[in-house]
Tab-separated table of N, CA and C in Angstrom:
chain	number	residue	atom	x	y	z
A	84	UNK	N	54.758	-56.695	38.003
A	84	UNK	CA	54.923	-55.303	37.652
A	84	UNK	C	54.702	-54.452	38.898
A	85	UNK	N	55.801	-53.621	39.378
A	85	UNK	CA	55.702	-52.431	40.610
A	85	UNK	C	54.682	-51.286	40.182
A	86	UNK	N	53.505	-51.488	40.741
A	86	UNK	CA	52.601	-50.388	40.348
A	86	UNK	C	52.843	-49.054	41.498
A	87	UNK	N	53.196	-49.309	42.560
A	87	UNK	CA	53.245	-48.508	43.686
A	87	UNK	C	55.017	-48.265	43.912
A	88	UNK	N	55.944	-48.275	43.356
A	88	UNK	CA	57.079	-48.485	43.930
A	88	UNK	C	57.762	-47.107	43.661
A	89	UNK	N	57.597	-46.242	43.183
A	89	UNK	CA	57.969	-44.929	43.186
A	89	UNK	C	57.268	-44.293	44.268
A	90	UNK	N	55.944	-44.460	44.543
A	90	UNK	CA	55.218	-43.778	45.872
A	90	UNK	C	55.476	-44.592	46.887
A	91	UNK	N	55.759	-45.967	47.292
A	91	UNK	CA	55.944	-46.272	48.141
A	91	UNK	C	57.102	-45.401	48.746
A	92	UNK	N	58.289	-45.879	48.017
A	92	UNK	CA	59.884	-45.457	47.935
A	92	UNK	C	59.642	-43.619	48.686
A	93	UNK	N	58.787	-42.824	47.749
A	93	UNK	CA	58.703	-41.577	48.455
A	93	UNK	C	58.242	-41.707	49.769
A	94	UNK	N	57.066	-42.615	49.931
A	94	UNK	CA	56.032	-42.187	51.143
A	94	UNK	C	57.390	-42.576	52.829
A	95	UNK	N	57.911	-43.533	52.205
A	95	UNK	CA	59.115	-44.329	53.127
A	95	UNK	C	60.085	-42.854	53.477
A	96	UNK	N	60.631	-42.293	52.181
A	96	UNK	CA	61.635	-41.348	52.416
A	96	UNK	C	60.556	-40.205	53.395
A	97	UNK	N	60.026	-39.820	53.324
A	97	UNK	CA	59.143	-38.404	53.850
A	97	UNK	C	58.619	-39.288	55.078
A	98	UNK	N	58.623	-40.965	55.397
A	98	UNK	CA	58.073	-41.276	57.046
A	98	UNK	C	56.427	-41.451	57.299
A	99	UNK	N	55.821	-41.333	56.077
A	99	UNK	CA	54.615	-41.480	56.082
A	99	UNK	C	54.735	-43.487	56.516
A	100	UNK	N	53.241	-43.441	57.290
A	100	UNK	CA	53.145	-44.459	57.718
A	100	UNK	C	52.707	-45.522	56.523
A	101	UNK	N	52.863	-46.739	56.836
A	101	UNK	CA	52.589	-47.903	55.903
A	101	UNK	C	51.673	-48.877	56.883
A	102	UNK	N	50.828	-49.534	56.614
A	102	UNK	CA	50.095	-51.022	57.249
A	102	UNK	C	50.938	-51.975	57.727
A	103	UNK	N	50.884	-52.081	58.991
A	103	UNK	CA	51.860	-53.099	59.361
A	103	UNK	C	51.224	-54.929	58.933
A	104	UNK	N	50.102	-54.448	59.135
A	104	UNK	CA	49.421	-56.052	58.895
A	104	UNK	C	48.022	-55.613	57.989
A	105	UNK	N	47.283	-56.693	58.032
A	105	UNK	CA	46.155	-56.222	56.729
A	105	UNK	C	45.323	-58.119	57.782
A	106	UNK	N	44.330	-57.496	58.070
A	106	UNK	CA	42.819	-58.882	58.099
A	106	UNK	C	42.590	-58.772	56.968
A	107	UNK	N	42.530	-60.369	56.208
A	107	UNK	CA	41.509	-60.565	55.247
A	107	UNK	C	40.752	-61.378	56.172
A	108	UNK	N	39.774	-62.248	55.021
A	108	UNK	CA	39.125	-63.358	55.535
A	108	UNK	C	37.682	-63.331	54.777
A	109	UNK	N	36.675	-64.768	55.216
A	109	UNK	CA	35.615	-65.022	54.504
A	109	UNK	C	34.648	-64.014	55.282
A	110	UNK	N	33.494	-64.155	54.325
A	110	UNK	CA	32.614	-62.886	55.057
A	110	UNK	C	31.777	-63.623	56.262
A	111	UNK	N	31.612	-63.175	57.498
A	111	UNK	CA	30.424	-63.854	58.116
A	111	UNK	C	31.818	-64.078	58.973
A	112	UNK	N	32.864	-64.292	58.957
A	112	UNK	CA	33.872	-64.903	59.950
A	112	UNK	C	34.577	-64.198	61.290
A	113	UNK	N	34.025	-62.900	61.186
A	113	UNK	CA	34.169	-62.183	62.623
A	113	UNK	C	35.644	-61.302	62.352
A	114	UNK	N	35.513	-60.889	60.802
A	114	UNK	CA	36.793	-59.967	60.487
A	114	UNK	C	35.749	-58.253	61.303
A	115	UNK	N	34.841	-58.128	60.774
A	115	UNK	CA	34.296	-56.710	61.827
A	115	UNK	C	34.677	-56.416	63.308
A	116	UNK	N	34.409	-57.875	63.623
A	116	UNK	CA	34.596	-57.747	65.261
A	116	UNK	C	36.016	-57.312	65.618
A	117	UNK	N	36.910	-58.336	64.854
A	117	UNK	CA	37.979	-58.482	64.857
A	117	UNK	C	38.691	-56.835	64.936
A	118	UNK	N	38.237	-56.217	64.035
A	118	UNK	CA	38.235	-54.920	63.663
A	118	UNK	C	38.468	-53.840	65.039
A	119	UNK	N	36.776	-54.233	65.440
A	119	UNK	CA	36.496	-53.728	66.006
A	119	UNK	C	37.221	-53.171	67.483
A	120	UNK	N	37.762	-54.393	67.686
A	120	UNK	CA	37.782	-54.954	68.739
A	120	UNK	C	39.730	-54.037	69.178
A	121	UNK	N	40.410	-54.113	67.892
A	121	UNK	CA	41.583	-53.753	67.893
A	121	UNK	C	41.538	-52.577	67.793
A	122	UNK	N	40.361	-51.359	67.104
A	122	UNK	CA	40.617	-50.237	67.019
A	122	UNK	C	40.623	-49.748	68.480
A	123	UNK	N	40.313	-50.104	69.427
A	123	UNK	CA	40.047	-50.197	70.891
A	123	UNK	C	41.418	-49.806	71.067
A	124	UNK	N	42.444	-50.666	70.831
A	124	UNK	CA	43.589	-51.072	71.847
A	124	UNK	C	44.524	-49.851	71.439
A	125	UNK	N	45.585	-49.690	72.947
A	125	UNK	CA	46.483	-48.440	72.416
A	125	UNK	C	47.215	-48.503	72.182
A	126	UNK	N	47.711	-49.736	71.654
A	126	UNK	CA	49.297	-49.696	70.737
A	126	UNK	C	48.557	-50.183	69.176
A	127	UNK	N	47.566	-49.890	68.910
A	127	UNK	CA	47.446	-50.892	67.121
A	127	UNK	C	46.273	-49.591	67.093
A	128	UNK	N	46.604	-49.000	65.655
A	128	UNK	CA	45.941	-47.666	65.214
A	128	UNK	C	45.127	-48.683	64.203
A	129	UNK	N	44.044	-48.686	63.738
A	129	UNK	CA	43.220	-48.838	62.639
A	129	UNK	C	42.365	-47.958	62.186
A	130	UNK	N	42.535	-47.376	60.785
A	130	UNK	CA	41.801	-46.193	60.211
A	130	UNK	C	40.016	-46.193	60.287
A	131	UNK	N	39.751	-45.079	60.338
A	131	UNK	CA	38.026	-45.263	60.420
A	131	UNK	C	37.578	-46.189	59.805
A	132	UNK	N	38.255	-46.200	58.321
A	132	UNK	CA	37.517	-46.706	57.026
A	132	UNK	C	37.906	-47.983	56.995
A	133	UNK	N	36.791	-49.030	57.207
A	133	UNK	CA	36.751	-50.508	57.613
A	133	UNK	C	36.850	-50.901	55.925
A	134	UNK	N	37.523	-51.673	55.560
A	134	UNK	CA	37.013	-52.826	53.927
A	134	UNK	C	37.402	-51.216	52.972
A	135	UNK	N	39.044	-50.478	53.375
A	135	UNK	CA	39.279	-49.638	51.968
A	135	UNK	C	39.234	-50.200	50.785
A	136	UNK	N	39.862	-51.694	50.958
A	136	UNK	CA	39.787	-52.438	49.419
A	136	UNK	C	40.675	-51.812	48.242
A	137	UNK	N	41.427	-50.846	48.560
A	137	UNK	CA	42.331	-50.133	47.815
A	137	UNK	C	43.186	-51.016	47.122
A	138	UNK	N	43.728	-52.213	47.684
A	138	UNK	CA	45.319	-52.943	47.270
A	138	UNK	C	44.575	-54.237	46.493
A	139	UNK	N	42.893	-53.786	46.378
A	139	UNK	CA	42.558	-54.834	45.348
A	139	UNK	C	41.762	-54.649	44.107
A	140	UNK	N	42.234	-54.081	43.175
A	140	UNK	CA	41.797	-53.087	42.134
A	140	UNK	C	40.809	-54.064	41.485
A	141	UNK	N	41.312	-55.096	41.543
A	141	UNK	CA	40.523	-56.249	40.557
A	141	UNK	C	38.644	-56.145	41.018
A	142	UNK	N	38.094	-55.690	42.148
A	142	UNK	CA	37.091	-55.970	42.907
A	142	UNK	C	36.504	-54.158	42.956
A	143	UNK	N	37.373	-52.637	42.875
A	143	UNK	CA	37.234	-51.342	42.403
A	143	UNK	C	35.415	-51.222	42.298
A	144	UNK	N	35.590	-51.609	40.858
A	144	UNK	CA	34.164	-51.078	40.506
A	144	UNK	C	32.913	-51.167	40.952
A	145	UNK	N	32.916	-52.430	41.597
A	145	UNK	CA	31.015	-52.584	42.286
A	145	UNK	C	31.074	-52.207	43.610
A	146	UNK	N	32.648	-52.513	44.221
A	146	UNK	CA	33.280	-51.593	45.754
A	146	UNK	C	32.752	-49.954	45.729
A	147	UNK	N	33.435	-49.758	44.626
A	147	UNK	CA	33.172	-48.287	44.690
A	147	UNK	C	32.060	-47.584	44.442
A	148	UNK	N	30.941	-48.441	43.836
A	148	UNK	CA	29.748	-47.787	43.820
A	148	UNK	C	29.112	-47.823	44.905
A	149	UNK	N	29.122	-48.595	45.847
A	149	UNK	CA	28.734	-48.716	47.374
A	149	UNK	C	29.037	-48.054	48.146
A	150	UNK	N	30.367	-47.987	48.356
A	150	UNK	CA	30.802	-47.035	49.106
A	150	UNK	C	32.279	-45.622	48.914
A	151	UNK	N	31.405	-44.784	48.557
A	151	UNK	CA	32.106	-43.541	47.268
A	151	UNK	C	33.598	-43.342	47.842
A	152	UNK	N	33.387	-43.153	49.439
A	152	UNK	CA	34.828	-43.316	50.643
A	152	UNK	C	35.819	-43.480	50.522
A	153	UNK	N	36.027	-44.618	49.587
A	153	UNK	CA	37.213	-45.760	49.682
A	153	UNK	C	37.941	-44.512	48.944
A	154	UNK	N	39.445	-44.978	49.175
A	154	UNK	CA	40.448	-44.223	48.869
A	154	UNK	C	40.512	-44.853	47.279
A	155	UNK	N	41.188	-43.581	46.448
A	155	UNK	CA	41.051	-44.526	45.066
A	155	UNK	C	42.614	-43.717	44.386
A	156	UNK	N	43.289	-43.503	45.465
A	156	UNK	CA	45.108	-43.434	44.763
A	156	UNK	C	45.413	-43.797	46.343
A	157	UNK	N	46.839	-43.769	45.785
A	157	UNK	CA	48.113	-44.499	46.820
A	157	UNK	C	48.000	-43.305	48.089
A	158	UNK	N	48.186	-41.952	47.290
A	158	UNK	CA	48.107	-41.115	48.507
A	158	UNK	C	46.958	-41.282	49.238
A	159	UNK	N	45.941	-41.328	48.846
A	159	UNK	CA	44.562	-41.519	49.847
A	159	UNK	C	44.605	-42.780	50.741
A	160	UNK	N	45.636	-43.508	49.898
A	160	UNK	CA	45.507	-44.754	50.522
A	160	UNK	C	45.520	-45.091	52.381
A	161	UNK	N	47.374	-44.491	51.677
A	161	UNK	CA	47.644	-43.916	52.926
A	161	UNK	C	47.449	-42.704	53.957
A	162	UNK	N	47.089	-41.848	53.264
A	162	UNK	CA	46.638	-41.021	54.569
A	162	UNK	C	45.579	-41.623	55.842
A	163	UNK	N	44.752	-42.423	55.426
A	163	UNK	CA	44.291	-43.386	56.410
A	163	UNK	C	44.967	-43.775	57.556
A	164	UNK	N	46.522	-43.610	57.488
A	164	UNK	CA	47.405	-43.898	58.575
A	164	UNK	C	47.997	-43.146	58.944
A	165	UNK	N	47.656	-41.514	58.636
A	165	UNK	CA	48.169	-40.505	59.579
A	165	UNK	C	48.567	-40.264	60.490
A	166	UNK	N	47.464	-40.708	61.350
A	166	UNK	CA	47.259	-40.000	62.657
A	166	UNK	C	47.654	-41.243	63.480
A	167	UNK	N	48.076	-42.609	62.832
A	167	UNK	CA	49.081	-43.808	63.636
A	167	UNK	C	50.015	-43.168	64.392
A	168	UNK	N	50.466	-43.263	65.128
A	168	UNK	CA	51.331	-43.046	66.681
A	168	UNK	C	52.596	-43.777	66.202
A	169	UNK	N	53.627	-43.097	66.414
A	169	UNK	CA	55.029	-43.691	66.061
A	169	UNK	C	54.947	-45.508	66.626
A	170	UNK	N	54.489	-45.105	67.925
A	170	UNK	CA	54.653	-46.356	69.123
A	170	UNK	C	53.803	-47.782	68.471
A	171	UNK	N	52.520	-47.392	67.591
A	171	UNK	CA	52.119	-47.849	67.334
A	171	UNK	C	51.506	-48.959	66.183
A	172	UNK	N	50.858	-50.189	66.271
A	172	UNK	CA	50.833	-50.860	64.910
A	172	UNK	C	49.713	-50.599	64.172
A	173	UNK	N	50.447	-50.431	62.835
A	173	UNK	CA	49.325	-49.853	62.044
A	173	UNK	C	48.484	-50.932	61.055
A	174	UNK	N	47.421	-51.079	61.362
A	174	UNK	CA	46.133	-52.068	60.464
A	174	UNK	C	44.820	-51.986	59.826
A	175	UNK	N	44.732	-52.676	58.705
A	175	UNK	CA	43.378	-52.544	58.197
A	175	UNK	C	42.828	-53.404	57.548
A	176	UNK	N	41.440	-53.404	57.534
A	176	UNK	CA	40.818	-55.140	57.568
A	176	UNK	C	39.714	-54.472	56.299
A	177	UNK	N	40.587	-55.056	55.105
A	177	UNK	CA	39.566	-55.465	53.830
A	177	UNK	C	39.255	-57.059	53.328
A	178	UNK	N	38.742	-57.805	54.027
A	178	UNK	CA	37.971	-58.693	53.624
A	178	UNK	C	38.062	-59.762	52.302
A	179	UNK	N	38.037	-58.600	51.396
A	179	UNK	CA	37.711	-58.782	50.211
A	179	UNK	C	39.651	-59.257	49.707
A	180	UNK	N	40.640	-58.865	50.459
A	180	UNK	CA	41.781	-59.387	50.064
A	180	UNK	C	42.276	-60.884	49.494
A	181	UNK	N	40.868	-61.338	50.191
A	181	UNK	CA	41.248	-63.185	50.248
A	181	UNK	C	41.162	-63.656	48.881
A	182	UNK	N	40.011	-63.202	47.527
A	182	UNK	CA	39.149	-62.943	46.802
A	182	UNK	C	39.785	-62.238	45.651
A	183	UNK	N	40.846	-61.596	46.261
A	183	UNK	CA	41.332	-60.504	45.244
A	183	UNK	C	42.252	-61.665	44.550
A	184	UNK	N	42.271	-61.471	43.100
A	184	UNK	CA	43.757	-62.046	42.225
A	184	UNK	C	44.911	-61.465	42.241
A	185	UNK	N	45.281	-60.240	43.089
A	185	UNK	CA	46.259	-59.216	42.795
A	185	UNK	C	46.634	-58.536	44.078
A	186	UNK	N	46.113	-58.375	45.553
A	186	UNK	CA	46.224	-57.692	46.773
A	186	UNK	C	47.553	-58.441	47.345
A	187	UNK	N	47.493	-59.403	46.882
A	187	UNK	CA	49.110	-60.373	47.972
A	187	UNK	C	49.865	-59.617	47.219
A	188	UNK	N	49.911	-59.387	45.869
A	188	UNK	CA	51.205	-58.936	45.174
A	188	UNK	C	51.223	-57.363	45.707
A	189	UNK	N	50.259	-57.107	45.812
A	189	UNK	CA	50.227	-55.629	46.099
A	189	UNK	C	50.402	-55.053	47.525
A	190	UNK	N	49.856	-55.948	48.191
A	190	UNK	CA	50.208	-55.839	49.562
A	190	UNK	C	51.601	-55.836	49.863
A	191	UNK	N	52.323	-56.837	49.368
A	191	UNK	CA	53.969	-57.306	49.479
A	191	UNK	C	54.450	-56.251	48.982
A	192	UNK	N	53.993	-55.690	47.499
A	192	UNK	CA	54.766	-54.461	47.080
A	192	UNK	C	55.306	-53.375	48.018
A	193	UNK	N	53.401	-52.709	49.001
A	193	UNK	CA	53.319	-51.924	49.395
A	193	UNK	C	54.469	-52.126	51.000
A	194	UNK	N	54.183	-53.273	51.442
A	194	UNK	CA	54.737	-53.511	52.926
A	194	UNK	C	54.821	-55.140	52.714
A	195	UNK	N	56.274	-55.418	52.318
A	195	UNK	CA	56.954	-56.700	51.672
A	195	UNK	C	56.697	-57.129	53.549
A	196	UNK	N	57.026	-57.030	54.313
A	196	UNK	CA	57.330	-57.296	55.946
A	196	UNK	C	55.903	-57.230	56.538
A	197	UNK	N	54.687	-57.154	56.066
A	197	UNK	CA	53.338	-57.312	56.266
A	197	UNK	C	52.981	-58.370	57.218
A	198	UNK	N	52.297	-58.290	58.134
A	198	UNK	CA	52.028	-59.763	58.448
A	198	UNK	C	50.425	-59.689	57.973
A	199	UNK	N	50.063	-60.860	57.796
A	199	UNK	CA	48.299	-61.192	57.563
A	199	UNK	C	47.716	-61.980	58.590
A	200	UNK	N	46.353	-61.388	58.941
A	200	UNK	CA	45.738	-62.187	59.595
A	200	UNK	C	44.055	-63.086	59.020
A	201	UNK	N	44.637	-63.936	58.607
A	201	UNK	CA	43.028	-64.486	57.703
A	201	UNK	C	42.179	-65.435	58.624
A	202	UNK	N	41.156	-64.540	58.553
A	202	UNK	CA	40.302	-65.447	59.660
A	202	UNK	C	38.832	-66.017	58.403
A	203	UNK	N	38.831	-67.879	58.946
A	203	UNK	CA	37.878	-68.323	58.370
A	203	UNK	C	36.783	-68.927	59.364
A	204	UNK	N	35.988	-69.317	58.396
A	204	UNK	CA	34.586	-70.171	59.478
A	204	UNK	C	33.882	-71.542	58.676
A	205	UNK	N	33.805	-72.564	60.133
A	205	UNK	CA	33.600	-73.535	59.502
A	205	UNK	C	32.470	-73.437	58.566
A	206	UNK	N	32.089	-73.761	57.711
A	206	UNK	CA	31.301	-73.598	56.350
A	206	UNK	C	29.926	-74.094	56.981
A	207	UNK	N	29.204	-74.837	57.433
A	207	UNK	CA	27.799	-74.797	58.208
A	207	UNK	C	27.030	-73.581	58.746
A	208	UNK	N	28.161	-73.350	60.188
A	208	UNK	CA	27.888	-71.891	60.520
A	208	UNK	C	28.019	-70.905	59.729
A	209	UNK	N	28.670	-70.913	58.884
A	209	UNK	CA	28.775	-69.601	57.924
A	209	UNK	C	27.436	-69.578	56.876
A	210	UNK	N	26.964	-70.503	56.696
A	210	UNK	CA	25.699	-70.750	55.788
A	210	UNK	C	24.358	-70.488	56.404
A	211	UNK	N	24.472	-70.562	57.800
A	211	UNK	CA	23.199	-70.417	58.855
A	211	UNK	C	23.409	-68.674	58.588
A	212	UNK	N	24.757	-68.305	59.075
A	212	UNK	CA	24.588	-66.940	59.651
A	212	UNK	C	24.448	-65.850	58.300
A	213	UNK	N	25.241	-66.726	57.266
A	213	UNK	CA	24.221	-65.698	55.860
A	213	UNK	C	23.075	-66.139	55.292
A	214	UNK	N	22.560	-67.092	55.740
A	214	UNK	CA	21.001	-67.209	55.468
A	214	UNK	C	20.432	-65.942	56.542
A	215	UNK	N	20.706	-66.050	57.829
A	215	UNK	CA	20.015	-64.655	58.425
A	215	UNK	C	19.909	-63.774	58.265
A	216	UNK	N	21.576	-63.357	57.350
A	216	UNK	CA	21.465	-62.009	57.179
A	216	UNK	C	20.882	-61.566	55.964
A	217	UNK	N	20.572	-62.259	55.126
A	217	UNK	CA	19.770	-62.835	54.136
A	217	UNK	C	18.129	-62.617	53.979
A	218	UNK	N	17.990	-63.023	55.183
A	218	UNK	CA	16.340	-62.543	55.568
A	218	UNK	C	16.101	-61.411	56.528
A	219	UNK	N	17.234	-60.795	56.873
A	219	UNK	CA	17.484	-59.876	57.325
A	219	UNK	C	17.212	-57.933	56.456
A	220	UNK	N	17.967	-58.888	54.917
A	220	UNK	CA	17.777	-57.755	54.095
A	220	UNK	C	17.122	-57.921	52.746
A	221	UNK	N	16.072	-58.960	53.621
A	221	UNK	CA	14.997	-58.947	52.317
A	221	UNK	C	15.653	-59.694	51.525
A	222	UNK	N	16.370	-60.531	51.136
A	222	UNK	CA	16.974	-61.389	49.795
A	222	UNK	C	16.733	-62.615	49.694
A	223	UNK	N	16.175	-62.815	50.984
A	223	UNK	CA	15.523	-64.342	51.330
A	223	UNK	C	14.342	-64.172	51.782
A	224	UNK	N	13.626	-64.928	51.323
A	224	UNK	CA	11.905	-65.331	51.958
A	224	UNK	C	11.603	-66.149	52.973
A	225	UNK	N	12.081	-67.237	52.660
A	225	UNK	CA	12.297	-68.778	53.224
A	225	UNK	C	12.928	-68.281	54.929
A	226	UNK	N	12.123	-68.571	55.478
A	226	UNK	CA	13.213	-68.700	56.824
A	226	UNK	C	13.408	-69.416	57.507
A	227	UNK	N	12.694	-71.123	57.081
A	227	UNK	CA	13.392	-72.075	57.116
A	227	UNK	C	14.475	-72.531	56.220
A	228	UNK	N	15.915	-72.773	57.661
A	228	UNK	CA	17.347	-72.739	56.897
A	228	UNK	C	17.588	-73.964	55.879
A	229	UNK	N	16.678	-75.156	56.364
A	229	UNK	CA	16.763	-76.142	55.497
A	229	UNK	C	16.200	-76.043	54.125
A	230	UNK	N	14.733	-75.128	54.584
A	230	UNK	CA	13.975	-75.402	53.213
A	230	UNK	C	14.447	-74.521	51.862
A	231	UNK	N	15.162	-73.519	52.404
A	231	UNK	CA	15.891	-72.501	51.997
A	231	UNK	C	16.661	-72.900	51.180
A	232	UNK	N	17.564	-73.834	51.898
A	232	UNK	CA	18.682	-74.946	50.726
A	232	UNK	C	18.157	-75.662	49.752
A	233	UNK	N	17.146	-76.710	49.898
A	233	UNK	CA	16.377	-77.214	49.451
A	233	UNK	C	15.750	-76.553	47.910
A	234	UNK	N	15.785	-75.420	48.256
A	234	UNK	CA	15.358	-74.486	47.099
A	234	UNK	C	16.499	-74.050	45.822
A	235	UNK	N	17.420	-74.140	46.508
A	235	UNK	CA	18.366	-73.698	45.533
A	235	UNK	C	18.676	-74.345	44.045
A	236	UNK	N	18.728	-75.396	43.620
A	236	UNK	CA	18.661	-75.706	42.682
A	236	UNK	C	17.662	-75.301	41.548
A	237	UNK	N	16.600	-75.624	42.470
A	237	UNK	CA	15.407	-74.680	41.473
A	237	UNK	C	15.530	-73.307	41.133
A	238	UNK	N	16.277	-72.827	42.051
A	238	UNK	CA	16.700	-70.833	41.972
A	238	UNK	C	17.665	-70.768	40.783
A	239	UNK	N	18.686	-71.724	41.001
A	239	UNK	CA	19.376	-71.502	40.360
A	239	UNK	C	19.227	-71.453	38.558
A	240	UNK	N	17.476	-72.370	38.611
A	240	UNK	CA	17.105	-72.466	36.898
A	240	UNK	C	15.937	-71.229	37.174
A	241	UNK	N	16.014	-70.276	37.684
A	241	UNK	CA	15.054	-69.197	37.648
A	241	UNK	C	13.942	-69.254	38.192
A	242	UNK	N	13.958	-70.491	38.648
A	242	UNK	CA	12.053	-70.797	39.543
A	242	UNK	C	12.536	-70.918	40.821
A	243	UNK	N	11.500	-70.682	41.569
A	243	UNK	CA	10.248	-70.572	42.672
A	243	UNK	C	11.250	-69.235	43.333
A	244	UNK	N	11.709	-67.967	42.626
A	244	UNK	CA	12.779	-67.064	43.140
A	244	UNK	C	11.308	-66.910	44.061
């Protein structure tokens, strides 16, 4: 079902910009940096607003209580890509795309000619570096990474939280 295809169709006729590409990827895998790193460069525009999460409605509600920001229609969507430079490629890195049941369809809707960039991490390191961030924000006690694991089963039946 075309949820966007009357606003796309306008935003195209009037020249408003569209996402040329979209980062997903797992969390912990260096999609921020990634981010980061491109809003730098002067041919690739990326909007302030890191993880809009717009093209994945399915994920909306606990998104949006976090962070009020996120664009929550097509026009908001895009205005994020205003101020893109004719010359230039336009991108934005929501994360949460990988996750979504519905953003590929929506993405394709919005910009069928999209390219994606999904960045993952081998699953070890990714378990070290969210255990840190983990005890980082208080959600973990344990800061031994082994004993930490070790624990989980028991967490998972409500003891030794």
């Amino acid at each position: 079902m075309a949820i966007f295809a009357d606003s796309v169709a306008a935003a195209r006729a009037t020249g408003q910009r569209l996402p040329d590409f979209f980062i997903v990827g797992q969390s912990k895998s260096g999609t921020t940096a990634l981010y980061e790193i491109l809003r730098e460069h002067p041919q690739i525009y990326m909007p302030v607003v890191k993880e809009p999460v717009f093209l994945a409605s399915d994920h909306h509600a606990g998104l949006w209580k976090t962070v009020p920001t996120r664009p929550r229609t097509l026009t908001d969507y895009l205005a994020l890509f205003d101020d893109a430079r004719p010359e230039q490629q336009a991108g934005e890195a929501s994360s949460v795309y990988l996750w979504s049941r519905i953003a590929a369809a929506n993405i394709a809707e919005v910009q069928p000619d999209a390219r994606i960039i999904a960045i993952f991490r081998e699953p070890a390191s990714f378990l070290r570096s969210l255990h840190l961030q983990m005890l980082q924000n208080h959600v973990e006690t344990v800061k031994d990474f082994a004993r930490a694991l070790e624990l989980e089963p028991a967490r998972r039946e409500g003891k030794r939280i």
